[in-house]
JSON list of C-alpha atoms in Angstrom, two decimals:
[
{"chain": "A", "resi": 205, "resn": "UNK", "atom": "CA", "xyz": [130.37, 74.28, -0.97]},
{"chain": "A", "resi": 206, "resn": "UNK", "atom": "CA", "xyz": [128.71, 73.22, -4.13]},
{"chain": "A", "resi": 207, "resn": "UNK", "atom": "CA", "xyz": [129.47, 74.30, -7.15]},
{"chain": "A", "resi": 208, "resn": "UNK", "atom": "CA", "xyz": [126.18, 76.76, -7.73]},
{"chain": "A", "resi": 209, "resn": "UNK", "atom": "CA", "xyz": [127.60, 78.11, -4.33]},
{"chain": "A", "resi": 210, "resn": "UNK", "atom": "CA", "xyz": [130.60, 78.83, -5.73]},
{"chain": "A", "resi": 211, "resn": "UNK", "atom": "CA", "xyz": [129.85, 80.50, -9.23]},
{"chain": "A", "resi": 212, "resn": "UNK", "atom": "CA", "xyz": [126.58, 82.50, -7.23]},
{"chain": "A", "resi": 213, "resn": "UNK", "atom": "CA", "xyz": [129.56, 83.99, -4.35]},
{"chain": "A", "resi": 214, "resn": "UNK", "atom": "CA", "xyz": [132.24, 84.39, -7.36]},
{"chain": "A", "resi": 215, "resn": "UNK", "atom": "CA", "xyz": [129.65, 86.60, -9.40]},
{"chain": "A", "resi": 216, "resn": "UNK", "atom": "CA", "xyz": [128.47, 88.33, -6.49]},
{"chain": "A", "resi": 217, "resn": "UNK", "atom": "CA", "xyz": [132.01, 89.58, -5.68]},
{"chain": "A", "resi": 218, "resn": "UNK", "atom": "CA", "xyz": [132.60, 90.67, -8.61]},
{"chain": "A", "resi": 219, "resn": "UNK", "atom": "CA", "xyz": [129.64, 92.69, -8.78]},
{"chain": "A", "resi": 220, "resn": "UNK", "atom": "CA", "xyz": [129.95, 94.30, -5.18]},
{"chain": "A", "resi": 221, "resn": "UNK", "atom": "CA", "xyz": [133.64, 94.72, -6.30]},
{"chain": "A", "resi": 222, "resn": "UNK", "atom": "CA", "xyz": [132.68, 96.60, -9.54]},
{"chain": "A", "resi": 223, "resn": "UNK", "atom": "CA", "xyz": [129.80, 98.94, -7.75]},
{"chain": "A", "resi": 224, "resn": "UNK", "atom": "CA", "xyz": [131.91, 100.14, -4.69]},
{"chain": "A", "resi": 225, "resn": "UNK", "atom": "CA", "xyz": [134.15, 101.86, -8.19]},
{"chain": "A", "resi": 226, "resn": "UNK", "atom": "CA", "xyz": [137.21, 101.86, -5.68]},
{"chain": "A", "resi": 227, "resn": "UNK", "atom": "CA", "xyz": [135.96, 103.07, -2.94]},
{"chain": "A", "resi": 228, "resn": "UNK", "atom": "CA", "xyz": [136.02, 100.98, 0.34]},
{"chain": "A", "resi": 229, "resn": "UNK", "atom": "CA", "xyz": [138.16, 97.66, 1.12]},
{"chain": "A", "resi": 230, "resn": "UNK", "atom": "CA", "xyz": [138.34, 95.18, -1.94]},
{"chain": "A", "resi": 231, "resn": "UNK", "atom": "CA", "xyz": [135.89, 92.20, -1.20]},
{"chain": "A", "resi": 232, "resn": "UNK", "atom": "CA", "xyz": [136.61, 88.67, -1.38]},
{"chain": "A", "resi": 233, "resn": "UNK", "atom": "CA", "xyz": [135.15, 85.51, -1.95]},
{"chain": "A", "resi": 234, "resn": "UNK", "atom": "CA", "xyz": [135.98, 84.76, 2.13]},
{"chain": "A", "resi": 235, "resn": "UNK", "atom": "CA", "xyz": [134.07, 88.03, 2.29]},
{"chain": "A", "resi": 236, "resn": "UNK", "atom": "CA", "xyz": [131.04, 87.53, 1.72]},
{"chain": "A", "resi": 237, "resn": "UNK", "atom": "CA", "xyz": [131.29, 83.64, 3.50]},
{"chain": "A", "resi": 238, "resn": "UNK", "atom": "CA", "xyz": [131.73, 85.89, 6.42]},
{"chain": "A", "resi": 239, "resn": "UNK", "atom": "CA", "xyz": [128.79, 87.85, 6.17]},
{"chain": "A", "resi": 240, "resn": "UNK", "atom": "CA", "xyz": [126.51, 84.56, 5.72]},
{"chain": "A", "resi": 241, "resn": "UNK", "atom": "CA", "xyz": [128.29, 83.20, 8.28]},
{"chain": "A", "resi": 242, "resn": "UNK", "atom": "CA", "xyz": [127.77, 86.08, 10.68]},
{"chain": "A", "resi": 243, "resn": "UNK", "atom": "CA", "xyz": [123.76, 85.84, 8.88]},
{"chain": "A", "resi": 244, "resn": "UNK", "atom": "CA", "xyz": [123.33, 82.27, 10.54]},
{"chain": "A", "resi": 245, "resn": "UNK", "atom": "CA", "xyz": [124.87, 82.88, 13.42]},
{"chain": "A", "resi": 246, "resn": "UNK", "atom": "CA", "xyz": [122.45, 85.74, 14.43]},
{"chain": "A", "resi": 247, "resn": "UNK", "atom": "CA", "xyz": [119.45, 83.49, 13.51]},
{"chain": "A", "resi": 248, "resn": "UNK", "atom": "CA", "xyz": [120.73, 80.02, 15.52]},
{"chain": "A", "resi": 249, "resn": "UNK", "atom": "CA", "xyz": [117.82, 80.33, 17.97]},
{"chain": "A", "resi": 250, "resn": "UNK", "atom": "CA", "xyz": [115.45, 79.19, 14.60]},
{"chain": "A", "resi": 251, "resn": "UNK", "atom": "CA", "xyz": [118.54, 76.55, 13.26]},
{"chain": "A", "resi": 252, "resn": "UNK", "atom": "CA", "xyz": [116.44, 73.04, 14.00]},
{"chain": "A", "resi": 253, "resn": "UNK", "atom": "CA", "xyz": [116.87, 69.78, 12.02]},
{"chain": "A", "resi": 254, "resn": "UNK", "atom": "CA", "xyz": [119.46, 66.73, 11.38]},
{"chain": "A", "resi": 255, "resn": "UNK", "atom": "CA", "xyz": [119.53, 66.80, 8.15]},
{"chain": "A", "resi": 256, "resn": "UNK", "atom": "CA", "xyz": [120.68, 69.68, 5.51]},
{"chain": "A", "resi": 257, "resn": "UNK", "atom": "CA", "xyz": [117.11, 69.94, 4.48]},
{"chain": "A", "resi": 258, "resn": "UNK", "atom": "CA", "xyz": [116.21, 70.35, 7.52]},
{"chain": "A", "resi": 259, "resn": "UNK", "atom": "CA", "xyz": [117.89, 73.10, 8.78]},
{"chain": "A", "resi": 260, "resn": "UNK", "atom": "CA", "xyz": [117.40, 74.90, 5.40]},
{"chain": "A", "resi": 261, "resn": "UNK", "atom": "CA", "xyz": [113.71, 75.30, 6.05]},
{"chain": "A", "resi": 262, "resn": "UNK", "atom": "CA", "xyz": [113.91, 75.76, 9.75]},
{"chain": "A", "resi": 263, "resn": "UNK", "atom": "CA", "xyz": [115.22, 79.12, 7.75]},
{"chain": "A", "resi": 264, "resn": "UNK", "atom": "CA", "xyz": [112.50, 79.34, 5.35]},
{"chain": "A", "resi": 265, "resn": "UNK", "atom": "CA", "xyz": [115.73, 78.41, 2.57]},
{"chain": "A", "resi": 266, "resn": "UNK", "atom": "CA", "xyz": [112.83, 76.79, -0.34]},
{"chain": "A", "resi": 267, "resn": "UNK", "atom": "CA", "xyz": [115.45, 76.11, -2.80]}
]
């Protein structure tokens, strides 16, 4: 992961974790990699490319 990546699924933890004010199961980092993980897998059918590039826009990722 690069290092944007990181700091962007870092802060978004903590937020989530800060929101939920106890309630539910604490979230992790590995949490939320999950949940983008699960993301891609349910779009695969419009995954096409070689390249990183690629494949980002095949998702409509711009940036």
């Amino acid at each position: 992961m690069r290092p944007d990546q990181l700091e962007w699924v870092e802060a978004q933890r903590k937020e989530l974790n800060q929101r939920r004010q106890g309630a539910g199961e604490r979230l992790t980092d590995n949490t939320l990699i999950r949940v983008a993980l699960d993301l891609l897998k349910q779009h695969q059918g419009e995954l096409h490319g070689v390249t990183e590039d690629q494949l980002r826009k095949s998702l409509g990722l711009t940036d």
